[in-house]
Coordinates of C-alpha atoms and ligand atoms in Angstrom, one line a residue:
M265 CA 85.2 123.7 110.3
A266 CA 86.0 125.0 113.8
L267 CA 89.2 122.9 115.5
F268 CA 88.5 122.6 119.8
V269 CA 91.1 121.5 122.5
Q270 CA 89.0 119.9 125.0
K271 CA 90.4 119.0 128.1
F272 CA 89.3 116.4 130.1
G273 CA 90.5 117.0 134.5
G274 CA 90.6 113.6 136.2
T275 CA 86.9 113.2 138.3
S276 CA 85.9 113.5 134.2
V277 CA 87.5 110.2 133.5
G278 CA 87.5 109.5 136.9
S279 CA 86.3 105.7 136.2
L280 CA 85.0 103.5 132.9
E281 CA 81.7 105.0 132.5
R282 CA 82.9 108.3 132.7
I283 CA 86.1 107.3 129.8
E284 CA 82.6 105.6 127.9
A285 CA 80.7 109.6 129.0
V286 CA 83.7 111.6 127.7
A287 CA 84.0 109.5 124.4
E288 CA 80.9 110.1 123.4
L289 CA 81.3 113.9 124.3
V290 CA 83.9 114.4 122.4
V291 CA 83.0 111.4 118.9
K292 CA 78.9 114.2 118.5
T293 CA 82.5 117.2 118.6
R294 CA 83.9 115.7 115.2
Q295 CA 79.6 114.7 114.2
Q296 CA 79.4 118.0 113.8
G297 CA 82.1 118.6 111.5
H298 CA 85.1 120.8 113.7
Q299 CA 88.6 118.5 114.0
V300 CA 89.3 118.1 118.0
V301 CA 92.3 117.4 119.6
V302 CA 91.4 115.7 123.5
V303 CA 94.0 116.5 126.5
L304 CA 93.2 114.8 129.6
S305 CA 94.5 114.4 133.3
A306 CA 95.0 111.2 135.1
M307 CA 91.3 109.3 136.9
S308 CA 90.7 110.9 140.1
G309 CA 92.8 109.7 142.9
E310 CA 95.6 107.7 140.5
T311 CA 98.4 111.2 140.7
N312 CA 97.8 110.6 144.9
R313 CA 97.9 107.0 144.7
L314 CA 101.2 107.3 143.3
I315 CA 102.8 110.1 145.0
D316 CA 100.7 107.9 148.8
M317 CA 103.6 105.2 147.6
A318 CA 106.6 107.2 146.4
R319 CA 106.1 109.4 150.5
Q320 CA 106.3 105.2 151.8
L321 CA 109.2 104.6 150.0
D322 CA 111.0 108.2 150.9
T323 CA 109.7 111.2 152.5
R324 CA 111.4 113.3 150.1
P325 CA 111.5 111.3 147.2
N326 CA 113.9 111.8 144.2
S327 CA 112.2 113.8 141.8
R328 CA 112.9 113.2 138.5
E329 CA 111.2 109.1 139.7
L330 CA 109.1 110.4 140.9
D331 CA 108.4 112.7 137.7
V332 CA 108.1 109.2 135.8
L333 CA 106.2 107.4 138.5
L334 CA 103.3 110.7 138.4
T335 CA 103.8 110.3 134.1
T336 CA 101.4 106.5 134.7
G337 CA 98.4 107.9 135.7
E338 CA 97.6 110.5 132.0
Q339 CA 99.2 107.2 130.0
V340 CA 95.9 105.4 131.0
S341 CA 93.6 107.4 131.0
V342 CA 94.9 108.7 127.4
A343 CA 94.9 105.2 126.3
L344 CA 91.3 103.8 127.4
L345 CA 89.9 106.9 126.0
A346 CA 91.7 106.3 122.7
M347 CA 90.0 102.8 123.3
A348 CA 87.3 103.8 123.1
I349 CA 86.4 106.5 120.5
I350 CA 87.1 103.4 118.3
K351 CA 85.2 101.1 119.7
R352 CA 82.4 103.6 118.0
G353 CA 84.0 103.7 114.6
H354 CA 86.1 107.2 115.2
S355 CA 89.3 106.9 114.2
A356 CA 91.7 108.0 117.3
I357 CA 95.4 107.8 119.1
S358 CA 96.8 108.3 122.5
L359 CA 99.8 110.2 122.4
L360 CA 102.5 111.0 125.8
A361 CA 104.4 114.9 125.4
D362 CA 107.5 113.1 124.5
Q363 CA 105.5 111.8 120.8
V364 CA 104.3 115.3 120.3
G365 CA 107.3 116.7 121.3
I366 CA 106.2 119.1 123.9
Q367 CA 109.6 120.9 125.5
T368 CA 109.9 121.9 129.0
S369 CA 112.7 123.0 131.4
N370 CA 114.0 120.5 133.4
H371 CA 112.2 121.6 137.1
F372 CA 111.4 118.8 138.1
G373 CA 108.3 118.9 139.7
K374 CA 107.1 121.8 137.8
A375 CA 108.8 122.0 134.2
Q376 CA 107.5 124.6 132.2
I377 CA 105.9 124.7 128.2
E378 CA 108.9 126.5 126.7
R379 CA 108.3 124.6 122.9
I380 CA 105.2 122.2 121.1
H381 CA 105.8 121.3 118.3
T382 CA 102.9 120.7 116.2
E383 CA 104.3 118.8 113.0
R384 CA 103.2 115.2 114.7
L385 CA 99.9 116.6 115.5
K386 CA 99.4 117.9 112.7
Q387 CA 100.0 115.0 111.0
E388 CA 97.2 112.9 113.0
L389 CA 94.4 115.5 112.6
E390 CA 94.8 115.7 108.7
H391 CA 94.3 111.7 108.6
N392 CA 91.3 113.2 110.2
R393 CA 92.3 111.1 114.0
I394 CA 91.0 112.3 116.8
A395 CA 94.4 113.1 119.2
I396 CA 94.8 112.1 122.2
I397 CA 97.5 113.8 124.3
A398 CA 98.6 113.0 127.6
G399 CA 98.3 115.9 130.4
F400 CA 100.8 117.2 133.3
Q401 CA 103.6 115.8 131.2
G402 CA 106.7 117.2 128.6
R403 CA 110.8 116.3 128.3
D404 CA 113.5 118.4 129.0
N405 CA 116.4 119.0 126.5
E406 CA 118.3 115.8 128.5
G407 CA 115.6 113.5 127.7
N408 CA 114.3 113.4 131.1
I409 CA 110.7 113.0 131.1
T410 CA 108.8 116.4 133.2
T411 CA 105.7 117.3 135.4
L412 CA 103.8 120.8 135.2
G413 CA 103.2 120.8 138.9
R414 CA 99.8 119.8 140.2
G415 CA 96.4 120.2 138.1
G416 CA 99.5 121.3 134.8
T417 CA 96.0 119.3 132.6
D418 CA 95.2 122.7 131.8
T419 CA 98.3 124.1 130.8
T420 CA 99.3 121.1 128.2
A421 CA 95.9 123.0 126.7
V422 CA 96.4 126.2 127.0
E423 CA 99.6 125.4 125.1
L424 CA 97.9 123.4 123.0
A425 CA 95.5 125.6 121.7
A426 CA 98.1 128.2 121.0
A427 CA 100.3 126.5 120.0
L428 CA 98.0 124.5 117.4
K429 CA 96.0 128.3 116.6
A430 CA 92.8 126.7 117.7
D431 CA 89.3 127.9 117.7
E432 CA 88.7 127.6 121.6
C433 CA 90.4 125.9 124.2
Q434 CA 87.4 123.8 126.3
I435 CA 88.0 123.0 130.2
F436 CA 85.3 120.6 131.1
T437 CA 85.9 120.1 134.6
D438 CA 83.2 118.8 137.3
V439 CA 81.7 122.3 137.8
D440 CA 79.7 124.3 134.9
G441 CA 82.2 127.6 135.4
V442 CA 84.1 129.6 137.3
Y443 CA 82.1 131.1 139.9
T444 CA 82.0 134.5 142.2
T445 CA 83.3 131.9 145.1
D446 CA 84.4 127.6 145.2
P447 CA 80.8 126.2 144.5
R448 CA 81.3 123.8 147.0
I449 CA 82.7 125.4 150.0
D450 CA 79.6 127.8 149.5
S451 CA 76.4 127.8 147.9
N452 CA 75.2 131.0 147.0
A453 CA 78.1 131.0 145.2
R454 CA 77.2 132.7 140.9
R455 CA 78.1 131.2 137.7
L456 CA 79.8 134.0 136.2
A457 CA 79.0 134.0 132.3
Y458 CA 81.8 136.1 131.6
V459 CA 85.3 136.5 134.0
T460 CA 88.3 138.9 132.6
C461 CA 91.9 137.2 132.1
A462 CA 93.6 139.9 134.7
E463 CA 91.2 138.4 137.2
M464 CA 91.3 134.8 136.2
L465 CA 94.9 135.3 137.2
A466 CA 94.7 136.6 140.5
L467 CA 91.5 133.9 141.0
A468 CA 93.8 131.9 140.4
S469 CA 97.3 132.7 142.2
L470 CA 95.8 132.5 145.5
G471 CA 94.3 129.2 144.9
A472 CA 90.6 129.2 142.9
K473 CA 92.3 126.0 141.5
V474 CA 89.5 125.7 138.7
L475 CA 92.6 126.9 136.5
H476 CA 95.9 126.0 136.8
L477 CA 97.5 129.7 138.0
R478 CA 100.6 128.7 134.5
S479 CA 97.0 128.0 132.2
V480 CA 95.9 131.7 132.3
E481 CA 99.0 133.0 132.5
A482 CA 99.8 130.8 128.6
A483 CA 96.1 132.1 127.9
G484 CA 96.6 136.2 128.6
R485 CA 100.3 135.6 126.6
H486 CA 99.0 134.2 123.3
K487 CA 95.2 134.9 123.7
V488 CA 93.4 132.0 123.7
P489 CA 89.7 131.6 123.4
L490 CA 89.1 130.1 127.0
R491 CA 85.7 128.2 128.0
V492 CA 85.2 126.3 131.9
L493 CA 82.1 123.8 131.2
S494 CA 81.1 121.1 132.6
S495 CA 81.3 117.5 131.7
F496 CA 78.7 116.2 133.3
S497 CA 76.0 118.7 131.8
P498 CA 77.9 121.5 129.0
D499 CA 76.3 124.5 129.0
A500 CA 77.4 127.8 128.2
G501 CA 80.5 127.7 131.1
T502 CA 82.5 130.4 131.3
L503 CA 84.1 132.2 129.4
I504 CA 87.5 134.3 129.4
T505 CA 87.7 137.6 128.0
Y506 CA 90.5 139.9 127.5
E507 CA 88.7 143.5 127.1
E508 CA 90.3 144.3 130.7
N509 CA 88.1 147.7 130.5
S510 CA 84.8 146.5 129.6
R511 CA 82.1 147.0 131.5
L512 CA 82.0 143.2 133.1
Q513 CA 84.5 143.6 135.0
S514 CA 83.0 144.2 139.0
T515 CA 84.2 145.9 142.6
V516 CA 84.9 142.5 143.5
S517 CA 85.1 139.6 140.2
G518 CA 85.9 136.5 143.4
I519 CA 86.1 135.3 147.3
A520 CA 90.0 133.0 146.5
A521 CA 91.1 130.7 149.3
S522 CA 93.5 128.1 150.1
R523 CA 95.3 126.0 152.5
D524 CA 98.5 125.0 151.0
E525 CA 99.8 127.9 152.4
V526 CA 102.6 127.7 156.1
Q527 CA 103.7 130.3 158.1
V528 CA 107.3 130.6 159.0
S529 CA 108.2 131.7 161.7
V530 CA 112.5 133.2 162.3
L531 CA 112.9 134.4 165.9
S532 CA 115.3 136.1 167.7
S533 CA 116.1 138.4 171.2
T534 CA 114.9 141.5 170.8
E535 CA 118.1 143.1 170.3
N536 CA 119.8 140.4 167.8
T537 CA 116.9 141.7 165.2
P538 CA 117.5 138.9 162.1
K539 CA 118.3 139.9 158.7
L540 CA 115.0 140.0 156.8
R541 CA 117.2 140.5 153.4
L542 CA 119.5 137.7 154.1
I543 CA 116.3 135.3 154.1
E544 CA 114.7 136.1 151.3
A545 CA 118.0 135.6 149.2
L546 CA 118.6 131.8 150.7
C547 CA 115.7 131.6 150.0
T548 CA 115.3 133.5 146.5
E549 CA 118.6 131.3 145.9
H550 CA 116.0 127.9 146.1
N551 CA 113.1 129.3 144.1
I552 CA 110.9 129.2 147.0
E553 CA 108.4 132.1 146.5
I554 CA 107.9 134.5 150.1
D555 CA 104.1 135.2 149.3
M556 CA 102.9 137.9 152.6
I557 CA 105.5 138.8 155.2
T558 CA 105.3 140.9 158.8
Q559 CA 107.5 141.9 161.8
T560 CA 106.9 139.9 164.6
Q561 CA 107.1 140.1 168.3
Q562 CA 105.8 136.8 168.0
H563 CA 106.5 135.9 172.3
S564 CA 107.4 138.7 174.4
E565 CA 110.8 138.8 174.4
K566 CA 111.4 137.9 170.8
I567 CA 110.7 139.2 167.7
G568 CA 111.6 138.5 163.8
Y569 CA 109.7 138.5 160.8
A570 CA 106.5 135.7 160.0
F571 CA 106.1 135.0 156.0
T572 CA 104.6 132.4 154.3
V573 CA 105.9 130.4 152.0
H574 CA 103.9 127.1 149.5
S575 CA 103.3 124.3 151.1
N576 CA 104.9 122.4 148.7
D577 CA 108.3 124.1 150.2
H578 CA 107.7 124.0 154.4
L579 CA 110.4 121.1 154.5
Q580 CA 112.8 122.3 152.2
V581 CA 112.5 126.0 153.7
I582 CA 112.6 125.0 157.1
E583 CA 115.9 123.3 156.2
I584 CA 117.5 125.2 154.5
L585 CA 117.5 128.3 157.0
Q586 CA 117.4 126.2 160.2
S587 CA 121.1 125.7 158.6
N588 CA 121.9 128.7 158.6
L589 CA 120.5 130.4 161.7
G590 CA 124.0 132.3 162.6
Y591 CA 124.2 133.7 158.9
I592 CA 120.1 135.1 159.3
R593 CA 121.2 135.7 162.7
A594 CA 118.6 134.2 164.0
H595 CA 117.9 131.5 167.7
H596 CA 115.3 129.9 166.3
V597 CA 112.7 129.3 162.4
E598 CA 108.9 127.9 163.7
S599 CA 106.3 127.1 161.4
N600 CA 102.5 126.7 161.9
M601 CA 100.6 124.5 159.1
G602 CA 97.1 124.7 160.6
V603 CA 97.1 128.7 158.3
A604 CA 94.6 129.3 155.2
K605 CA 94.8 131.8 152.7
V606 CA 91.5 134.2 151.9
S607 CA 91.1 136.7 149.4
A608 CA 88.8 138.5 148.0
V609 CA 89.2 139.7 143.8
G610 CA 88.8 142.2 141.9
L611 CA 89.7 145.0 139.1
G612 CA 87.2 147.5 140.6
I613 CA 89.0 147.2 144.3
K614 CA 91.8 149.3 143.2
S615 CA 89.2 152.1 142.5
N616 CA 86.7 151.2 145.7
C617 CA 88.8 152.1 148.4
G618 CA 85.5 150.6 150.5
V619 CA 86.1 146.9 149.9
T620 CA 89.2 146.7 152.3
E621 CA 87.0 148.3 154.7
Q622 CA 83.6 145.9 154.2
F623 CA 86.3 143.1 154.5
F624 CA 88.1 143.7 157.0
S625 CA 85.0 144.4 159.6
A626 CA 83.0 141.4 158.7
L627 CA 85.7 138.9 159.2
A628 CA 85.8 141.1 163.0
Q629 CA 82.2 140.7 163.2
E630 CA 81.8 137.3 162.7
G631 CA 85.3 137.2 165.5
I632 CA 88.1 135.8 162.8
K633 CA 91.3 137.0 163.3
T634 CA 93.7 137.7 161.1
L635 CA 97.0 136.7 161.5
M636 CA 98.4 138.5 158.7
D637 CA 97.8 140.5 155.3
A638 CA 98.4 142.0 151.7
S639 CA 96.8 143.8 149.5
S640 CA 97.3 144.7 146.1
E641 CA 95.2 146.3 143.2
I642 CA 93.2 143.3 142.9
K643 CA 93.0 142.2 145.5
V644 CA 93.3 141.8 149.8
S645 CA 94.1 138.5 151.5
V646 CA 93.8 137.6 154.6
L647 CA 95.4 134.3 156.4
V648 CA 94.0 132.8 159.3
E649 CA 93.5 129.3 161.3
E650 CA 92.7 126.9 158.7
K651 CA 89.3 126.7 160.9
Y652 CA 88.0 129.9 160.3
L653 CA 87.7 129.3 156.1
E654 CA 85.2 128.3 155.4
L655 CA 83.9 130.2 157.4
A656 CA 85.5 133.1 156.0
V657 CA 85.2 133.1 152.7
R658 CA 81.5 132.9 152.9
T659 CA 81.4 135.4 155.3
L660 CA 83.4 137.6 152.6
H661 CA 81.1 135.7 149.6
A662 CA 78.0 137.5 151.8
T663 CA 79.1 141.3 152.0
F664 CA 80.4 141.3 148.7
F665 CA 77.9 139.1 146.9
S666 CA 74.1 139.8 149.1
E667 CA 71.4 140.2 146.5
S668 CA 71.7 144.1 146.9
T669 CA 74.8 144.1 145.4
E670 CA 73.3 142.4 141.9
Ligands
ADP68 P1 89.8 119.2 137.1 O1 90.3 117.9 137.7 O2 88.7 119.1 136.1 O3 91.5 119.1 136.4 P2 89.4 120.6 140.0 O4 89.3 120.5 140.4 O5 91.6 121.1 139.5 O6 89.1 120.0 138.1 O7 88.8 122.4 139.5 C1 87.8 121.9 140.3 C2 87.5 122.3 141.6 O8 88.0 123.6 141.3 C3 85.5 122.5 141.0 O9 85.3 121.4 142.4 C4 85.2 123.9 142.1 O10 85.7 122.9 144.0 C5 86.8 124.4 142.9 N1 87.0 126.0 142.8 C6 87.6 127.0 143.5 N2 87.9 128.3 142.9 C7 86.2 127.2 142.3 C8 84.9 128.8 141.2 N3 85.3 130.2 141.8 N4 84.4 128.4 140.4 C9 84.9 126.9 140.0 N5 85.4 126.3 140.7 C10 86.2 126.2 141.5
LIG69 N1 97.1 114.9 137.1 C1 97.9 115.9 137.7 C2 97.1 115.7 139.0 O1 96.4 115.5 140.0 C3 97.3 117.1 136.3 C4 95.7 117.0 136.2 O2 95.1 116.8 136.7 O3 95.8 118.5 135.4 O4 97.1 117.3 139.5
MG70 MG1 92.4 120.6 137.4

């Protein structure tokens, strides 16, 4: 008898028909003699609907109350799935994060799981009940409801699998595994049977939303056996491996893209360059992460810095910089939301200096102008105008995953 944590995302539970299909899948695992803990997202579209409602009331809604609102989505899906399983004659119980005892930090909207109490869950399993847990939520040490950030149900699942020492954490989604790039952008994308945890970390951090970044971090920390597979046609999917030096590594393992970027420019007159150190300190103080950064000569007479931040931080960063113009020695701040980041990821990049050259020349041949770039041992990233995102992804995928590279 094995213990599986099975997570189903929004599309997988997007309708009553889908909830019935998930109930069948879970019951099948149970009938094979295994224990199951299920973790669910809200039905697809629900979290967006709730956010839209909150924003109609206030463009920047109170963060504590927004978390109270958003967690209702998962409360609906877990109750419906429990009903569907009970109807099939199996014992099931839905539990909210607070009822399980999922303790988090107090950062509303981006809380981190600090501890999971497993007593209640173990009791349910001992009584042969299928426990159905609301993903994406927790409770801070003052009893407030928190959320883990968009896509956070993956993280609930992996952390639960670690706490329960599950035999496998299975992330069921709407694609049948991790691909060489988003299969919705490039139909030539290929499913990877295996991906190393380090590569998956890089892919997730650079925009491959198939796994929430924190879930991959948690998997790596606890060495959780982790698999991504389809809830529509379950098969072997993709297994995340921890053999960092294995032969599984290829030069480039994937192409990732992210639209969640904003380019911010802090400009001044030539004789008075803004103080980068102070800009960085202000961002750190407000928990805002700067990603790419470069010195610019934006308009002929203005010198300054351009950097990128996550679009969630856009309004806040502009507000902070604008109210500190004198302090950072700048004259004005501009932002550009029409940008996207496209990256090639691979553990083999560090040992193959040809990759960077191939990367840039492929984009240049297609006439795609790069606005900024950044590279590390395992990735090369560029910022491009958003309209070029798809073309850039397909161009890079063709460059690194053409038939001849197989
Ligand atoms: P869920 O609702 O199940 O959590 P998500 O939408 O968060 O699903 O993640 C699955 C989506 O991730 C896929 O539909 C696909 O468009 C996208 N995706 C992005 N990059 C990749 C990749 N490299 N491999 C597979 N899917 C990817
Ligand atoms: N429902 C949340 C979201 O849409 C969490 C998740 O699906 O993982 O982001
Ligand atoms: Mg997701």
